[in-house]
């Protein structure tokens, strides 16, 4: 299974999200981070991600007679490069977007189902903004957003930090407007 196919599953994508930030976690720890997913399902998908080379085994230890593995996600392995993204078909883009939205919905529902969830206090946001942008302005906006995110994406977990999911989605909402005066 190639990297795109590995990531094209909501549970595997949630595992990748949970492993981000240089974390080293056991499958049992991952299960506790995904309480709405059965333990067997988490184990199966961790195995697929490890077999596919996305997760690395960081270490092993014996726990009650069984071997417990600690996994880590090398950041570069979870990235889809621009050439790969550009080469997928329109139908593949539909599939990727559907998986991304299903994953986002599952993550958001898991958040809301937690005891003490407080969207206002947690600064939860899900706004959409329509903008008129030229190709150059769009490229500039993407670069600025990337710069802001890259400065923080390598932050290590710490007691004062909470892991947030940020999901920028950009697409043209309509055909380019005709230049005024043209018929």
PDB file of C-alpha atoms in Angstrom:
ATOM      1  CA  UNK A   1       0.000   0.000   0.000  1.00  0.00           C
ATOM      2  CA  UNK A   2       1.488   3.383  -0.958  1.00  0.00           C
ATOM      3  CA  UNK A   3       1.609   6.411   1.342  1.00  0.00           C
ATOM      4  CA  UNK A   4      -1.496   8.065  -0.095  1.00  0.00           C
ATOM      5  CA  UNK A   5      -3.549   4.872   0.322  1.00  0.00           C
ATOM      6  CA  UNK A   6      -2.217   4.448   3.861  1.00  0.00           C
ATOM      7  CA  UNK A   7      -3.345   7.945   4.773  1.00  0.00           C
ATOM      8  CA  UNK A   8      -6.709   7.610   3.006  1.00  0.00           C
ATOM      9  CA  UNK A   9      -8.483   6.177   6.014  1.00  0.00           C
ATOM     10  CA  UNK A  10     -10.022   8.249   8.839  1.00  0.00           C
ATOM     11  CA  UNK A  11      -8.640   6.075  11.664  1.00  0.00           C
ATOM     12  CA  UNK A  12      -5.123   5.979  10.209  1.00  0.00           C
ATOM     13  CA  UNK A  13      -5.211   9.731   9.651  1.00  0.00           C
ATOM     14  CA  UNK A  14      -6.318  10.241  13.266  1.00  0.00           C
ATOM     15  CA  UNK A  15      -3.426   8.031  14.419  1.00  0.00           C
ATOM     16  CA  UNK A  16      -1.038  10.181  12.374  1.00  0.00           C
ATOM     17  CA  UNK A  17      -2.525  13.323  13.973  1.00  0.00           C
ATOM     18  CA  UNK A  18      -2.139  11.800  17.449  1.00  0.00           C
ATOM     19  CA  UNK A  19       1.481  10.845  16.769  1.00  0.00           C
ATOM     20  CA  UNK A  20       2.459  14.297  15.504  1.00  0.00           C
ATOM     21  CA  UNK A  21       4.826  16.538  17.381  1.00  0.00           C
ATOM     22  CA  UNK A  22       7.549  13.975  17.928  1.00  0.00           C
ATOM     23  CA  UNK A  23       5.472  11.839  20.256  1.00  0.00           C
ATOM     24  CA  UNK A  24       6.442   8.278  21.075  1.00  0.00           C
ATOM     25  CA  UNK A  25       3.341   6.271  21.990  1.00  0.00           C
ATOM     26  CA  UNK A  26       2.261   2.702  22.489  1.00  0.00           C
ATOM     27  CA  UNK A  27      -0.817   1.336  20.787  1.00  0.00           C
ATOM     28  CA  UNK A  28      -2.504   1.280  24.179  1.00  0.00           C
ATOM     29  CA  UNK A  29      -1.751   4.987  24.662  1.00  0.00           C
ATOM     30  CA  UNK A  30      -3.089   5.698  21.166  1.00  0.00           C
ATOM     31  CA  UNK A  31      -6.274   3.818  22.060  1.00  0.00           C
ATOM     32  CA  UNK A  32      -6.783   6.094  25.050  1.00  0.00           C
ATOM     33  CA  UNK A  33      -6.393   9.131  22.753  1.00  0.00           C
ATOM     34  CA  UNK A  34      -9.037   7.690  20.397  1.00  0.00           C
ATOM     35  CA  UNK A  35     -11.685   6.478  22.863  1.00  0.00           C
ATOM     36  CA  UNK A  36     -14.369   6.295  20.167  1.00  0.00           C
ATOM     37  CA  UNK A  37     -12.328   3.728  18.175  1.00  0.00           C
ATOM     38  CA  UNK A  38     -12.138   0.098  19.316  1.00  0.00           C
ATOM     39  CA  UNK A  39      -8.774  -1.110  20.595  1.00  0.00           C
ATOM     40  CA  UNK A  40      -8.686  -3.863  17.951  1.00  0.00           C
ATOM     41  CA  UNK A  41      -9.199  -1.282  15.192  1.00  0.00           C
ATOM     42  CA  UNK A  42      -6.407   0.918  16.548  1.00  0.00           C
ATOM     43  CA  UNK A  43      -4.046  -2.089  16.761  1.00  0.00           C
ATOM     44  CA  UNK A  44      -4.896  -3.140  13.184  1.00  0.00           C
ATOM     45  CA  UNK A  45      -4.309   0.341  11.742  1.00  0.00           C
ATOM     46  CA  UNK A  46      -1.103   0.918  13.729  1.00  0.00           C
ATOM     47  CA  UNK A  47       0.138  -2.363  12.256  1.00  0.00           C
ATOM     48  CA  UNK A  48      -0.702  -1.203   8.730  1.00  0.00           C
ATOM     49  CA  UNK A  49       1.046   2.146   9.289  1.00  0.00           C
ATOM     50  CA  UNK A  50       4.133   0.402  10.696  1.00  0.00           C
ATOM     51  CA  UNK A  51       4.194  -2.211   7.906  1.00  0.00           C
ATOM     52  CA  UNK A  52       3.840   0.609   5.368  1.00  0.00           C
ATOM     53  CA  UNK A  53       6.808   2.473   6.837  1.00  0.00           C
ATOM     54  CA  UNK A  54       4.936   5.496   8.179  1.00  0.00           C
ATOM     55  CA  UNK A  55       5.466   4.556  11.843  1.00  0.00           C
ATOM     56  CA  UNK A  56       8.804   3.461  13.284  1.00  0.00           C
ATOM     57  CA  UNK A  57       9.226   1.171  16.267  1.00  0.00           C
ATOM     58  CA  UNK A  58      11.114   3.232  18.839  1.00  0.00           C
ATOM     59  CA  UNK A  59      11.415   0.464  21.408  1.00  0.00           C
ATOM     60  CA  UNK A  60       9.822  -2.578  23.011  1.00  0.00           C
ATOM     61  CA  UNK A  61       9.158  -3.798  26.536  1.00  0.00           C
ATOM     62  CA  UNK A  62       7.440  -6.774  28.130  1.00  0.00           C
ATOM     63  CA  UNK A  63       4.129  -5.997  29.804  1.00  0.00           C
ATOM     64  CA  UNK A  64       2.278  -8.886  31.465  1.00  0.00           C
ATOM     65  CA  UNK A  65       3.911 -11.411  29.158  1.00  0.00           C
ATOM     66  CA  UNK A  66       3.237  -9.498  25.936  1.00  0.00           C
ATOM     67  CA  UNK A  67       5.583  -7.266  23.979  1.00  0.00           C
ATOM     68  CA  UNK A  68       4.485  -3.631  23.947  1.00  0.00           C
ATOM     69  CA  UNK A  69       5.971  -1.465  21.205  1.00  0.00           C
ATOM     70  CA  UNK A  70       6.510   2.261  21.312  1.00  0.00           C
ATOM     71  CA  UNK A  71       6.020   3.957  17.957  1.00  0.00           C
ATOM     72  CA  UNK A  72       7.034   7.293  16.561  1.00  0.00           C
ATOM     73  CA  UNK A  73       6.106   9.121  13.386  1.00  0.00           C
ATOM     74  CA  UNK A  74       8.992  10.698  11.502  1.00  0.00           C
ATOM     75  CA  UNK A  75       7.422  13.970  10.331  1.00  0.00           C
ATOM     76  CA  UNK A  76       8.679  13.686   6.758  1.00  0.00           C
ATOM     77  CA  UNK A  77       7.004  10.299   6.306  1.00  0.00           C
ATOM     78  CA  UNK A  78       3.500  11.659   6.895  1.00  0.00           C
ATOM     79  CA  UNK A  79       3.849  14.407   4.302  1.00  0.00           C
ATOM     80  CA  UNK A  80       2.470  14.152   0.795  1.00  0.00           C
ATOM     81  CA  UNK A  81       4.829  16.036  -1.502  1.00  0.00           C
ATOM     82  CA  UNK A  82       3.583  18.593  -4.020  1.00  0.00           C
ATOM     83  CA  UNK A  83       4.351  16.356  -7.024  1.00  0.00           C
ATOM     84  CA  UNK A  84       2.283  13.492  -5.611  1.00  0.00           C
ATOM     85  CA  UNK A  85      -0.582  15.830  -4.725  1.00  0.00           C
ATOM     86  CA  UNK A  86      -0.506  17.332  -8.230  1.00  0.00           C
ATOM     87  CA  UNK A  87      -0.582  13.905  -9.874  1.00  0.00           C
ATOM     88  CA  UNK A  88      -3.776  12.559  -8.290  1.00  0.00           C
ATOM     89  CA  UNK A  89      -6.968  12.441 -10.318  1.00  0.00           C
ATOM     90  CA  UNK A  90     -10.112  14.516  -9.707  1.00  0.00           C
ATOM     91  CA  UNK A  91     -11.771  11.400  -8.243  1.00  0.00           C
ATOM     92  CA  UNK A  92      -8.794  10.852  -5.935  1.00  0.00           C
ATOM     93  CA  UNK A  93      -9.114  14.475  -4.791  1.00  0.00           C
ATOM     94  CA  UNK A  94     -12.779  13.753  -3.948  1.00  0.00           C
ATOM     95  CA  UNK A  95     -11.706  10.695  -1.927  1.00  0.00           C
ATOM     96  CA  UNK A  96      -8.906  12.559  -0.137  1.00  0.00           C
ATOM     97  CA  UNK A  97     -11.202  15.455   0.748  1.00  0.00           C
ATOM     98  CA  UNK A  98     -13.960  13.095   1.953  1.00  0.00           C
ATOM     99  CA  UNK A  99     -11.495  11.255   4.198  1.00  0.00           C
ATOM    100  CA  UNK A 100     -10.097  14.542   5.500  1.00  0.00           C
ATOM    101  CA  UNK A 101     -13.605  15.802   6.326  1.00  0.00           C
ATOM    102  CA  UNK A 102     -14.651  12.479   7.913  1.00  0.00           C
ATOM    103  CA  UNK A 103     -11.472  12.562  10.004  1.00  0.00           C
ATOM    104  CA  UNK A 104     -12.037  16.169  11.016  1.00  0.00           C
ATOM    105  CA  UNK A 105     -15.640  15.405  11.989  1.00  0.00           C
ATOM    106  CA  UNK A 106     -14.560  12.364  14.036  1.00  0.00           C
ATOM    107  CA  UNK A 107     -11.842  14.399  15.797  1.00  0.00           C
ATOM    108  CA  UNK A 108     -14.289  17.219  16.536  1.00  0.00           C
ATOM    109  CA  UNK A 109     -16.959  14.847  17.851  1.00  0.00           C
ATOM    110  CA  UNK A 110     -14.366  13.107  20.048  1.00  0.00           C
ATOM    111  CA  UNK A 111     -13.416  16.543  21.426  1.00  0.00           C
ATOM    112  CA  UNK A 112     -17.069  17.471  22.113  1.00  0.00           C
ATOM    113  CA  UNK A 113     -17.680  14.089  23.789  1.00  0.00           C
ATOM    114  CA  UNK A 114     -14.847  14.616  26.299  1.00  0.00           C
ATOM    115  CA  UNK A 115     -15.898  15.516  29.821  1.00  0.00           C
ATOM    116  CA  UNK A 116     -15.430  19.236  30.328  1.00  0.00           C
ATOM    117  CA  UNK A 117     -15.298  20.165  26.642  1.00  0.00           C
ATOM    118  CA  UNK A 118     -15.576  23.945  26.494  1.00  0.00           C
ATOM    119  CA  UNK A 119     -15.428  25.234  22.893  1.00  0.00           C
ATOM    120  CA  UNK A 120     -15.526  28.897  23.947  1.00  0.00           C
ATOM    121  CA  UNK A 121     -12.820  28.560  26.580  1.00  0.00           C
ATOM    122  CA  UNK A 122     -10.700  26.366  24.263  1.00  0.00           C
ATOM    123  CA  UNK A 123     -10.870  29.026  21.511  1.00  0.00           C
ATOM    124  CA  UNK A 124     -12.424  26.549  19.075  1.00  0.00           C
ATOM    125  CA  UNK A 125     -12.975  28.093  15.676  1.00  0.00           C
ATOM    126  CA  UNK A 126     -14.516  26.936  12.422  1.00  0.00           C
ATOM    127  CA  UNK A 127     -15.050  29.964  10.284  1.00  0.00           C
ATOM    128  CA  UNK A 128     -15.084  30.304   6.544  1.00  0.00           C
ATOM    129  CA  UNK A 129     -14.045  33.462   4.750  1.00  0.00           C
ATOM    130  CA  UNK A 130     -14.661  34.202   1.090  1.00  0.00           C
ATOM    131  CA  UNK A 131     -11.871  36.263  -0.489  1.00  0.00           C
ATOM    132  CA  UNK A 132     -11.207  37.631  -3.930  1.00  0.00           C
ATOM    133  CA  UNK A 133      -7.572  36.829  -4.731  1.00  0.00           C
ATOM    134  CA  UNK A 134      -5.394  36.907  -7.809  1.00  0.00           C
ATOM    135  CA  UNK A 135      -3.087  33.947  -8.381  1.00  0.00           C
ATOM    136  CA  UNK A 136      -0.174  35.991  -6.986  1.00  0.00           C
ATOM    137  CA  UNK A 137      -2.191  37.068  -3.928  1.00  0.00           C
ATOM    138  CA  UNK A 138      -3.233  33.457  -3.302  1.00  0.00           C
ATOM    139  CA  UNK A 139       0.377  32.261  -3.561  1.00  0.00           C
ATOM    140  CA  UNK A 140       1.438  34.990  -1.163  1.00  0.00           C
ATOM    141  CA  UNK A 141      -1.349  34.094   1.300  1.00  0.00           C
ATOM    142  CA  UNK A 142      -0.374  30.391   1.195  1.00  0.00           C
ATOM    143  CA  UNK A 143       3.271  31.310   1.807  1.00  0.00           C
ATOM    144  CA  UNK A 144       2.373  33.546   4.750  1.00  0.00           C
ATOM    145  CA  UNK A 145       0.132  30.868   6.274  1.00  0.00           C
ATOM    146  CA  UNK A 146       2.846  28.244   5.772  1.00  0.00           C
ATOM    147  CA  UNK A 147       5.411  30.500   7.460  1.00  0.00           C
ATOM    148  CA  UNK A 148       3.144  31.002  10.488  1.00  0.00           C
ATOM    149  CA  UNK A 149       2.372  27.279  10.796  1.00  0.00           C
ATOM    150  CA  UNK A 150       5.932  26.048  10.206  1.00  0.00           C
ATOM    151  CA  UNK A 151       7.221  28.259  13.036  1.00  0.00           C
ATOM    152  CA  UNK A 152       4.993  26.332  15.465  1.00  0.00           C
ATOM    153  CA  UNK A 153       4.565  22.890  13.926  1.00  0.00           C
ATOM    154  CA  UNK A 154       7.823  21.648  15.441  1.00  0.00           C
ATOM    155  CA  UNK A 155       6.809  22.642  18.997  1.00  0.00           C
ATOM    156  CA  UNK A 156       7.392  19.791  21.415  1.00  0.00           C
ATOM    157  CA  UNK A 157       4.611  18.658  23.732  1.00  0.00           C
ATOM    158  CA  UNK A 158       4.780  20.215  27.192  1.00  0.00           C
ATOM    159  CA  UNK A 159       2.456  20.610  30.184  1.00  0.00           C
ATOM    160  CA  UNK A 160       1.424  24.125  29.147  1.00  0.00           C
ATOM    161  CA  UNK A 161       0.703  23.143  25.511  1.00  0.00           C
ATOM    162  CA  UNK A 162      -2.458  21.577  24.130  1.00  0.00           C
ATOM    163  CA  UNK A 163      -2.392  19.791  20.773  1.00  0.00           C
ATOM    164  CA  UNK A 164      -4.670  21.629  18.312  1.00  0.00           C
ATOM    165  CA  UNK A 165      -5.667  20.538  14.836  1.00  0.00           C
ATOM    166  CA  UNK A 166      -5.504  23.295  12.258  1.00  0.00           C
ATOM    167  CA  UNK A 167      -7.027  22.450   8.885  1.00  0.00           C
ATOM    168  CA  UNK A 168      -6.637  25.123   6.225  1.00  0.00           C
ATOM    169  CA  UNK A 169      -8.765  24.333   3.173  1.00  0.00           C
ATOM    170  CA  UNK A 170      -8.444  26.444   0.044  1.00  0.00           C
ATOM    171  CA  UNK A 171     -10.350  26.105  -3.222  1.00  0.00           C
ATOM    172  CA  UNK A 172     -11.966  28.434  -5.720  1.00  0.00           C
ATOM    173  CA  UNK A 173     -15.649  28.787  -4.847  1.00  0.00           C
ATOM    174  CA  UNK A 174     -16.627  29.866  -8.359  1.00  0.00           C
ATOM    175  CA  UNK A 175     -15.250  30.424 -11.820  1.00  0.00           C
ATOM    176  CA  UNK A 176     -13.038  33.495 -12.255  1.00  0.00           C
ATOM    177  CA  UNK A 177     -15.122  36.630 -12.762  1.00  0.00           C
ATOM    178  CA  UNK A 178     -15.246  37.997 -16.281  1.00  0.00           C
ATOM    179  CA  UNK A 179     -13.364  41.251 -16.751  1.00  0.00           C
ATOM    180  CA  UNK A 180     -15.909  44.086 -16.763  1.00  0.00           C
ATOM    181  CA  UNK A 181     -16.581  45.428 -20.233  1.00  0.00           C
ATOM    182  CA  UNK A 182     -16.176  42.008 -21.901  1.00  0.00           C
ATOM    183  CA  UNK A 183     -19.154  40.392 -23.574  1.00  0.00           C
TER     184      UNK A 183
END
